[in-house]
Amino acid sequence: PFPMRPQDRYVAKYLKWTDRMEERRQTFLLENGISSEDDIVVATHLRAGSDWVKACKHAVGRDTYMASPQCSEEMRRHNMSTISLELCLPTVNVGSVASDLQTAAEQAKKRSEKKGGRVVLIVATDVPGLGGRYGRNITSATHMIY
């Protein structure tokens, strides 16, 4: 649900994908041996490539950028009036991100064991090799895709 605000998450149940997107989802699941009924997917998208760095540089000093609610929430939390480079492109600690993924995978594992399924970790990123750096030590995931 991130970056969706907690009070807006109920709206997600009304989301309806187009037939084309639903077909792409099914194809992806089949090609990767993922059961939509039994497996639980933990997925993250890590933006850190040169295009994102450039976009973040354009965001610095603005009060909003790309209609991104997580920026607004963080700005309020830290009493900021404008976006900083650290807010848009935080210095990422690989251990911290891996720890967050491990926690999510552990929670998913408890649910998947009840269903007899697996935990599938998907790390999508625009930087080659970055997904493996974050995901390789996630012991609760039984199937990983980078």
PDB file of C-alpha atoms in Angstrom:
ATOM      1  CA  PRO A   1       0.000   0.000   0.000  1.00  0.00           C
ATOM      2  CA  PHE A   2       2.934   2.431   0.307  1.00  0.00           C
ATOM      3  CA  PRO A   3       2.967   5.273  -0.577  1.00  0.00           C
ATOM      4  CA  MET A   4      -0.772   5.320  -0.041  1.00  0.00           C
ATOM      5  CA  ARG A   5      -1.814   7.039   3.150  1.00  0.00           C
ATOM      6  CA  PRO A   6      -3.319   4.595   5.680  1.00  0.00           C
ATOM      7  CA  GLN A   7      -6.635   6.461   5.759  1.00  0.00           C
ATOM      8  CA  ASP A   8      -6.964   6.038   1.971  1.00  0.00           C
ATOM      9  CA  ARG A   9      -6.177   2.309   1.737  1.00  0.00           C
ATOM     10  CA  TYR A  10      -9.830   1.261   1.748  1.00  0.00           C
ATOM     11  CA  VAL A  11     -10.093   2.753  -1.743  1.00  0.00           C
ATOM     12  CA  ALA A  12      -7.686   0.131  -3.133  1.00  0.00           C
ATOM     13  CA  LYS A  13     -10.389  -2.545  -3.009  1.00  0.00           C
ATOM     14  CA  TYR A  14     -12.203  -0.653  -5.778  1.00  0.00           C
ATOM     15  CA  LEU A  15      -9.205  -0.699  -8.122  1.00  0.00           C
ATOM     16  CA  LYS A  16      -9.996  -2.641 -11.294  1.00  0.00           C
ATOM     17  CA  TRP A  17      -7.212  -3.424 -13.732  1.00  0.00           C
ATOM     18  CA  THR A  18      -7.831  -3.307 -17.460  1.00  0.00           C
ATOM     19  CA  ASP A  19      -8.110  -6.660 -19.223  1.00  0.00           C
ATOM     20  CA  ARG A  20      -4.707  -6.056 -20.822  1.00  0.00           C
ATOM     21  CA  MET A  21      -3.017  -5.450 -17.450  1.00  0.00           C
ATOM     22  CA  GLU A  22      -4.763  -8.454 -15.930  1.00  0.00           C
ATOM     23  CA  GLU A  23      -3.460 -10.614 -18.804  1.00  0.00           C
ATOM     24  CA  ARG A  24       0.068  -9.286 -18.231  1.00  0.00           C
ATOM     25  CA  ARG A  25      -0.228 -10.095 -14.525  1.00  0.00           C
ATOM     26  CA  GLN A  26      -1.389 -13.636 -15.261  1.00  0.00           C
ATOM     27  CA  THR A  27       1.437 -14.137 -17.770  1.00  0.00           C
ATOM     28  CA  PHE A  28       4.000 -12.901 -15.249  1.00  0.00           C
ATOM     29  CA  LEU A  29       2.657 -15.227 -12.557  1.00  0.00           C
ATOM     30  CA  LEU A  30       2.658 -18.224 -14.904  1.00  0.00           C
ATOM     31  CA  GLU A  31       6.130 -17.514 -16.294  1.00  0.00           C
ATOM     32  CA  ASN A  32       7.527 -17.271 -12.781  1.00  0.00           C
ATOM     33  CA  GLY A  33       5.658 -20.220 -11.288  1.00  0.00           C
ATOM     34  CA  ILE A  34       3.684 -18.090  -8.859  1.00  0.00           C
ATOM     35  CA  SER A  35       0.282 -19.236  -7.636  1.00  0.00           C
ATOM     36  CA  SER A  36      -2.089 -16.317  -7.165  1.00  0.00           C
ATOM     37  CA  GLU A  37      -4.162 -18.523  -4.858  1.00  0.00           C
ATOM     38  CA  ASP A  38      -1.474 -19.917  -2.531  1.00  0.00           C
ATOM     39  CA  ASP A  39       1.663 -17.796  -2.746  1.00  0.00           C
ATOM     40  CA  ILE A  40       2.131 -14.442  -1.071  1.00  0.00           C
ATOM     41  CA  VAL A  41       4.142 -11.855  -2.963  1.00  0.00           C
ATOM     42  CA  VAL A  42       6.314  -9.282  -1.200  1.00  0.00           C
ATOM     43  CA  ALA A  43       7.359  -6.719  -3.794  1.00  0.00           C
ATOM     44  CA  THR A  44       9.276  -3.479  -3.767  1.00  0.00           C
ATOM     45  CA  HIS A  45      10.350  -1.018  -6.416  1.00  0.00           C
ATOM     46  CA  LEU A  46      13.649   0.717  -5.695  1.00  0.00           C
ATOM     47  CA  ARG A  47      14.245   3.838  -7.783  1.00  0.00           C
ATOM     48  CA  ALA A  48      17.869   4.920  -7.830  1.00  0.00           C
ATOM     49  CA  GLY A  49      18.861   5.178 -11.497  1.00  0.00           C
ATOM     50  CA  SER A  50      20.176   8.236 -13.291  1.00  0.00           C
ATOM     51  CA  ASP A  51      16.698   9.301 -14.479  1.00  0.00           C
ATOM     52  CA  TRP A  52      15.424   9.308 -10.897  1.00  0.00           C
ATOM     53  CA  VAL A  53      18.476  11.222  -9.680  1.00  0.00           C
ATOM     54  CA  LYS A  54      17.788  13.824 -12.381  1.00  0.00           C
ATOM     55  CA  ALA A  55      14.090  13.991 -11.440  1.00  0.00           C
ATOM     56  CA  CYS A  56      14.973  14.488  -7.785  1.00  0.00           C
ATOM     57  CA  LYS A  57      17.306  17.342  -8.615  1.00  0.00           C
ATOM     58  CA  HIS A  58      14.321  19.062 -10.289  1.00  0.00           C
ATOM     59  CA  ALA A  59      12.220  18.488  -7.170  1.00  0.00           C
ATOM     60  CA  VAL A  60      14.571  20.264  -4.773  1.00  0.00           C
ATOM     61  CA  GLY A  61      13.043  23.492  -3.451  1.00  0.00           C
ATOM     62  CA  ARG A  62       9.482  22.702  -4.611  1.00  0.00           C
ATOM     63  CA  ASP A  63       6.586  22.230  -2.256  1.00  0.00           C
ATOM     64  CA  THR A  64       5.101  19.361  -4.307  1.00  0.00           C
ATOM     65  CA  TYR A  65       6.421  17.087  -7.023  1.00  0.00           C
ATOM     66  CA  MET A  66       4.758  14.409  -9.154  1.00  0.00           C
ATOM     67  CA  ALA A  67       1.667  14.468  -6.908  1.00  0.00           C
ATOM     68  CA  SER A  68       3.579  12.278  -4.488  1.00  0.00           C
ATOM     69  CA  PRO A  69       1.771  11.905  -1.155  1.00  0.00           C
ATOM     70  CA  GLN A  70       4.744  10.295   0.583  1.00  0.00           C
ATOM     71  CA  CYS A  71       6.747  13.501   0.021  1.00  0.00           C
ATOM     72  CA  SER A  72       4.014  15.616   1.568  1.00  0.00           C
ATOM     73  CA  GLU A  73       3.750  13.284   4.570  1.00  0.00           C
ATOM     74  CA  GLU A  74       7.511  13.294   5.124  1.00  0.00           C
ATOM     75  CA  MET A  75       7.672  17.078   4.736  1.00  0.00           C
ATOM     76  CA  ARG A  76       4.994  17.530   7.410  1.00  0.00           C
ATOM     77  CA  ARG A  77       6.681  14.999   9.688  1.00  0.00           C
ATOM     78  CA  HIS A  78       9.968  16.921   9.516  1.00  0.00           C
ATOM     79  CA  ASN A  79       8.540  20.469   9.422  1.00  0.00           C
ATOM     80  CA  MET A  80       9.878  21.059   5.927  1.00  0.00           C
ATOM     81  CA  SER A  81       8.341  23.585   3.550  1.00  0.00           C
ATOM     82  CA  THR A  82      10.103  22.297   0.424  1.00  0.00           C
ATOM     83  CA  ILE A  83      11.496  19.047  -0.923  1.00  0.00           C
ATOM     84  CA  SER A  84      15.159  18.333  -0.236  1.00  0.00           C
ATOM     85  CA  LEU A  85      17.436  15.982  -2.172  1.00  0.00           C
ATOM     86  CA  GLU A  86      17.669  13.717   0.892  1.00  0.00           C
ATOM     87  CA  LEU A  87      13.869  13.455   0.987  1.00  0.00           C
ATOM     88  CA  CYS A  88      13.555  12.561  -2.694  1.00  0.00           C
ATOM     89  CA  LEU A  89      16.684  10.417  -2.958  1.00  0.00           C
ATOM     90  CA  PRO A  90      17.538   9.283   0.562  1.00  0.00           C
ATOM     91  CA  THR A  91      20.896   7.834   1.407  1.00  0.00           C
ATOM     92  CA  VAL A  92      19.906   4.195   1.530  1.00  0.00           C
ATOM     93  CA  ASN A  93      21.357   1.781   3.998  1.00  0.00           C
ATOM     94  CA  VAL A  94      21.302  -1.646   2.337  1.00  0.00           C
ATOM     95  CA  GLY A  95      20.989  -3.339   5.729  1.00  0.00           C
ATOM     96  CA  SER A  96      17.976  -1.229   6.666  1.00  0.00           C
ATOM     97  CA  VAL A  97      16.121  -1.958   3.429  1.00  0.00           C
ATOM     98  CA  ALA A  98      17.002  -5.649   3.686  1.00  0.00           C
ATOM     99  CA  SER A  99      15.753  -5.655   7.279  1.00  0.00           C
ATOM    100  CA  ASP A 100      12.426  -4.109   6.195  1.00  0.00           C
ATOM    101  CA  LEU A 101      12.097  -6.719   3.438  1.00  0.00           C
ATOM    102  CA  GLN A 102      12.943  -9.518   5.895  1.00  0.00           C
ATOM    103  CA  THR A 103      10.250  -8.280   8.298  1.00  0.00           C
ATOM    104  CA  ALA A 104       7.658  -8.155   5.503  1.00  0.00           C
ATOM    105  CA  ALA A 105       8.700 -11.630   4.316  1.00  0.00           C
ATOM    106  CA  GLU A 106       8.436 -13.048   7.852  1.00  0.00           C
ATOM    107  CA  GLN A 107       4.914 -11.653   8.206  1.00  0.00           C
ATOM    108  CA  ALA A 108       4.003 -13.070   4.809  1.00  0.00           C
ATOM    109  CA  LYS A 109       5.505 -16.456   5.708  1.00  0.00           C
ATOM    110  CA  LYS A 110       3.102 -16.817   8.634  1.00  0.00           C
ATOM    111  CA  ARG A 111       0.165 -16.221   6.290  1.00  0.00           C
ATOM    112  CA  SER A 112       1.542 -18.420   3.497  1.00  0.00           C
ATOM    113  CA  GLU A 113       2.101 -21.396   5.807  1.00  0.00           C
ATOM    114  CA  LYS A 114      -1.600 -21.377   6.641  1.00  0.00           C
ATOM    115  CA  LYS A 115      -2.381 -21.566   2.923  1.00  0.00           C
ATOM    116  CA  GLY A 116       0.380 -24.023   2.050  1.00  0.00           C
ATOM    117  CA  GLY A 117       2.015 -21.515  -0.277  1.00  0.00           C
ATOM    118  CA  ARG A 118       5.371 -19.806  -0.597  1.00  0.00           C
ATOM    119  CA  VAL A 119       6.677 -16.315  -0.025  1.00  0.00           C
ATOM    120  CA  VAL A 120       7.805 -14.787  -3.299  1.00  0.00           C
ATOM    121  CA  LEU A 121      10.094 -11.766  -3.083  1.00  0.00           C
ATOM    122  CA  ILE A 122      10.182  -9.438  -6.081  1.00  0.00           C
ATOM    123  CA  VAL A 123      12.695  -6.602  -6.091  1.00  0.00           C
ATOM    124  CA  ALA A 124      12.275  -4.342  -9.103  1.00  0.00           C
ATOM    125  CA  THR A 125      14.843  -1.645  -9.657  1.00  0.00           C
ATOM    126  CA  ASP A 126      16.280   0.546 -12.382  1.00  0.00           C
ATOM    127  CA  VAL A 127      19.870  -0.190 -11.301  1.00  0.00           C
ATOM    128  CA  PRO A 128      21.391  -3.483 -12.503  1.00  0.00           C
ATOM    129  CA  GLY A 129      22.425  -5.738  -9.615  1.00  0.00           C
ATOM    130  CA  LEU A 130      20.723  -3.658  -6.944  1.00  0.00           C
ATOM    131  CA  GLY A 131      17.832  -6.092  -6.437  1.00  0.00           C
ATOM    132  CA  GLY A 132      20.163  -8.933  -5.535  1.00  0.00           C
ATOM    133  CA  ARG A 133      22.042  -6.768  -3.039  1.00  0.00           C
ATOM    134  CA  TYR A 134      18.812  -6.108  -1.168  1.00  0.00           C
ATOM    135  CA  GLY A 135      17.157  -9.472  -1.516  1.00  0.00           C
ATOM    136  CA  ARG A 136      19.867 -12.126  -1.300  1.00  0.00           C
ATOM    137  CA  ASN A 137      19.727 -12.507   2.483  1.00  0.00           C
ATOM    138  CA  ILE A 138      15.957 -12.587   2.900  1.00  0.00           C
ATOM    139  CA  THR A 139      15.664 -16.000   4.508  1.00  0.00           C
ATOM    140  CA  SER A 140      11.877 -16.025   4.857  1.00  0.00           C
ATOM    141  CA  ALA A 141      11.328 -15.848   1.088  1.00  0.00           C
ATOM    142  CA  THR A 142      11.308 -19.166  -0.727  1.00  0.00           C
ATOM    143  CA  HIS A 143      11.329 -17.783  -4.260  1.00  0.00           C
ATOM    144  CA  MET A 144      13.052 -14.597  -5.401  1.00  0.00           C
ATOM    145  CA  ILE A 145      12.846 -12.535  -8.574  1.00  0.00           C
ATOM    146  CA  TYR A 146      15.136  -9.565  -9.276  1.00  0.00           C
TER     147      TYR A 146
END
